[in-house]
Amino acid sequence: MLRDGSVAGRLSNDTFLRRVDRALRAWRMDELAGLLSDLPPVPDQVAAANPWSRLAGRLRAVRFRAAWPAARLPRLVLPRGPRTVFTIGRSPDCDLPLSNVTVSWHHAELRRTDQAWMLVDLGSKNGTRVNGWRADSGFTVRAGDRVSFGAAAFRLADPA
């Protein structure tokens, strides 16, 4: 309510800051109620619509943020063939050499097991992640997953 009052111009910035400070120091509910008692009432129509409008705006923003990076990530195609282990790192002798300085010399391995792929971190300094989760001792991956080696991020894809 304090934020909305400040945004709507019913509170000056100084008053808003003083009241937030008092709210953070409050120990009882009656101390909090006193912070809002002198604010002019919010019109009923605006008060009823405002939470729903904010929620809808947040949901749109979350969907947009979730979709936008996924489309922009470079693809990392899962390999074909009989080999079962592929190395990833900054070393030129890696199967997938990455020039990003946040990638360790021998950063991770991609291992094929039966019908699945496993991504294993090799003790890198900046970590290996799959969809935001650390892949220290191994993480099963598939096409569509977001993988990152340090700051270098990719979207896994099936071979064409």
Short mmCIF file of C-alpha atoms in Angstrom, two decimals:
data_model
loop_
_atom_site.label_atom_id
_atom_site.label_comp_id
_atom_site.label_asym_id
_atom_site.label_seq_id
_atom_site.Cartn_x
_atom_site.Cartn_y
_atom_site.Cartn_z
CA MET A 1 0.00 0.00 0.00
CA LEU A 2 2.87 2.35 0.69
CA ARG A 3 4.36 1.71 -2.74
CA ASP A 4 1.00 2.21 -4.44
CA GLY A 5 0.42 5.40 -2.47
CA SER A 6 3.81 6.73 -3.55
CA VAL A 7 3.24 5.77 -7.21
CA ALA A 8 -0.22 7.37 -7.19
CA GLY A 9 1.21 10.60 -5.76
CA ARG A 10 -0.58 10.32 -2.41
CA LEU A 11 2.80 10.16 -0.59
CA SER A 12 5.94 12.19 -1.15
CA ASN A 13 9.18 10.31 -1.63
CA ASP A 14 10.45 11.46 1.79
CA THR A 15 7.24 10.32 3.51
CA PHE A 16 7.41 6.99 1.70
CA LEU A 17 11.01 6.40 2.82
CA ARG A 18 10.25 7.37 6.45
CA ARG A 19 7.25 5.03 6.55
CA VAL A 20 9.14 2.12 5.01
CA ASP A 21 11.85 2.63 7.63
CA ARG A 22 9.20 2.63 10.38
CA ALA A 23 7.60 -0.51 8.87
CA LEU A 24 10.93 -2.33 8.97
CA ARG A 25 11.40 -1.38 12.62
CA ALA A 26 7.82 -2.29 13.68
CA TRP A 27 7.30 -5.05 16.22
CA ARG A 28 3.48 -5.13 16.40
CA MET A 29 0.61 -5.02 13.89
CA ASP A 30 -0.83 -1.81 15.38
CA GLU A 31 2.44 -0.03 14.51
CA LEU A 32 1.99 -1.08 10.89
CA ALA A 33 -1.67 -0.05 10.77
CA GLY A 34 -0.73 3.48 11.88
CA LEU A 35 1.49 3.87 8.82
CA LEU A 36 -1.51 3.71 6.48
CA SER A 37 -4.29 5.33 8.50
CA ASP A 38 -3.92 8.85 7.07
CA LEU A 39 -3.68 7.84 3.39
CA PRO A 40 -6.65 8.85 1.22
CA PRO A 41 -8.73 5.82 0.23
CA VAL A 42 -8.13 4.18 -3.12
CA PRO A 43 -11.17 4.24 -5.43
CA ASP A 44 -12.92 0.84 -5.34
CA GLN A 45 -12.75 0.16 -9.08
CA VAL A 46 -9.04 0.85 -9.24
CA ALA A 47 -8.35 -1.12 -6.06
CA ALA A 48 -10.22 -4.15 -7.40
CA ALA A 49 -8.60 -4.09 -10.85
CA ASN A 50 -5.09 -3.12 -9.82
CA PRO A 51 -3.97 -6.46 -8.30
CA TRP A 52 -5.28 -8.38 -11.32
CA SER A 53 -3.62 -5.98 -13.75
CA ARG A 54 -0.33 -6.29 -11.93
CA LEU A 55 -0.60 -10.10 -11.87
CA ALA A 56 -1.37 -10.26 -15.60
CA GLY A 57 1.58 -7.95 -16.32
CA ARG A 58 3.91 -10.10 -14.23
CA LEU A 59 2.76 -13.30 -15.95
CA ARG A 60 3.37 -11.74 -19.38
CA ALA A 61 6.82 -10.57 -18.28
CA VAL A 62 7.73 -14.02 -16.91
CA ARG A 63 6.59 -15.76 -20.11
CA PHE A 64 8.49 -13.25 -22.22
CA ARG A 65 11.68 -13.55 -20.15
CA ALA A 66 11.47 -17.35 -20.23
CA ALA A 67 10.98 -17.48 -24.01
CA TRP A 68 13.39 -14.75 -25.12
CA PRO A 69 16.74 -16.23 -23.99
CA ALA A 70 15.76 -19.68 -25.27
CA ALA A 71 15.39 -18.40 -28.82
CA ARG A 72 18.68 -16.50 -28.74
CA LEU A 73 20.93 -19.32 -27.47
CA PRO A 74 23.25 -20.96 -29.99
CA ARG A 75 22.50 -24.61 -30.68
CA LEU A 76 24.78 -27.39 -29.52
CA VAL A 77 24.00 -30.46 -31.63
CA LEU A 78 24.25 -33.80 -29.86
CA PRO A 79 26.83 -35.91 -31.76
CA ARG A 80 26.10 -39.01 -33.84
CA GLY A 81 28.32 -41.97 -34.46
CA PRO A 82 29.90 -44.77 -32.44
CA ARG A 83 31.92 -42.57 -30.02
CA THR A 84 30.53 -42.41 -26.48
CA VAL A 85 32.65 -39.69 -24.83
CA PHE A 86 33.14 -36.08 -26.02
CA THR A 87 35.23 -33.50 -24.17
CA ILE A 88 34.26 -29.84 -23.81
CA GLY A 89 36.68 -27.10 -22.79
CA ARG A 90 39.03 -24.32 -23.79
CA SER A 91 41.82 -26.69 -24.84
CA PRO A 92 42.22 -27.05 -28.61
CA ASP A 93 42.36 -30.83 -28.22
CA CYS A 94 38.78 -30.95 -26.83
CA ASP A 95 36.05 -32.28 -29.11
CA LEU A 96 34.09 -29.06 -28.53
CA PRO A 97 36.62 -26.26 -27.95
CA LEU A 98 35.09 -23.08 -26.48
CA SER A 99 37.06 -19.84 -26.45
CA ASN A 100 35.15 -18.24 -23.54
CA VAL A 101 37.49 -17.33 -20.64
CA THR A 102 34.98 -18.67 -18.08
CA VAL A 103 35.36 -22.17 -19.57
CA SER A 104 38.05 -24.36 -17.99
CA TRP A 105 40.76 -26.03 -20.09
CA HIS A 106 39.01 -29.42 -19.70
CA HIS A 107 35.60 -28.33 -18.48
CA ALA A 108 33.08 -31.16 -19.01
CA GLU A 109 32.32 -34.41 -20.79
CA LEU A 110 29.28 -35.46 -22.76
CA ARG A 111 28.82 -39.25 -22.41
CA ARG A 112 26.39 -41.51 -24.22
CA THR A 113 24.85 -44.28 -22.09
CA ASP A 114 22.43 -46.72 -23.79
CA GLN A 115 19.79 -44.30 -25.13
CA ALA A 116 20.60 -41.19 -23.06
CA TRP A 117 23.26 -38.49 -22.89
CA MET A 118 24.99 -37.59 -19.62
CA LEU A 119 26.76 -34.25 -19.07
CA VAL A 120 29.49 -34.43 -16.41
CA ASP A 121 31.50 -31.53 -14.99
CA LEU A 122 35.24 -32.26 -14.73
CA GLY A 123 35.88 -30.10 -11.66
CA SER A 124 35.67 -26.82 -13.54
CA LYS A 125 35.99 -23.56 -11.63
CA ASN A 126 32.85 -21.91 -13.04
CA GLY A 127 30.64 -24.99 -13.18
CA THR A 128 28.46 -26.81 -15.66
CA ARG A 129 24.69 -26.35 -15.53
CA VAL A 130 21.68 -28.01 -17.11
CA ASN A 131 18.50 -25.91 -17.07
CA GLY A 132 20.01 -23.96 -14.17
CA TRP A 133 20.95 -27.05 -12.11
CA ARG A 134 24.60 -27.91 -11.38
CA ALA A 135 25.78 -30.99 -13.26
CA ASP A 136 28.70 -31.91 -11.03
CA SER A 137 28.75 -35.72 -11.06
CA GLY A 138 26.47 -36.03 -14.06
CA PHE A 139 23.12 -34.92 -15.36
CA THR A 140 21.00 -36.60 -18.02
CA VAL A 141 20.41 -34.23 -20.94
CA ARG A 142 18.29 -34.25 -24.08
CA ALA A 143 17.42 -31.98 -26.98
CA GLY A 144 15.85 -28.72 -25.81
CA ASP A 145 17.81 -28.51 -22.56
CA ARG A 146 19.76 -25.34 -21.79
CA VAL A 147 23.37 -26.14 -20.89
CA SER A 148 26.09 -23.77 -19.76
CA PHE A 149 29.81 -24.12 -19.28
CA GLY A 150 30.83 -21.13 -17.18
CA ALA A 151 29.18 -18.20 -19.00
CA ALA A 152 28.96 -20.00 -22.37
CA ALA A 153 25.34 -21.14 -22.79
CA PHE A 154 23.75 -23.34 -25.45
CA ARG A 155 20.45 -25.04 -26.32
CA LEU A 156 20.91 -28.77 -27.02
CA ALA A 157 19.55 -30.01 -30.34
CA ASP A 158 19.14 -33.39 -32.02
CA PRO A 159 21.26 -33.99 -35.11
CA ALA A 160 19.37 -33.04 -38.28
#
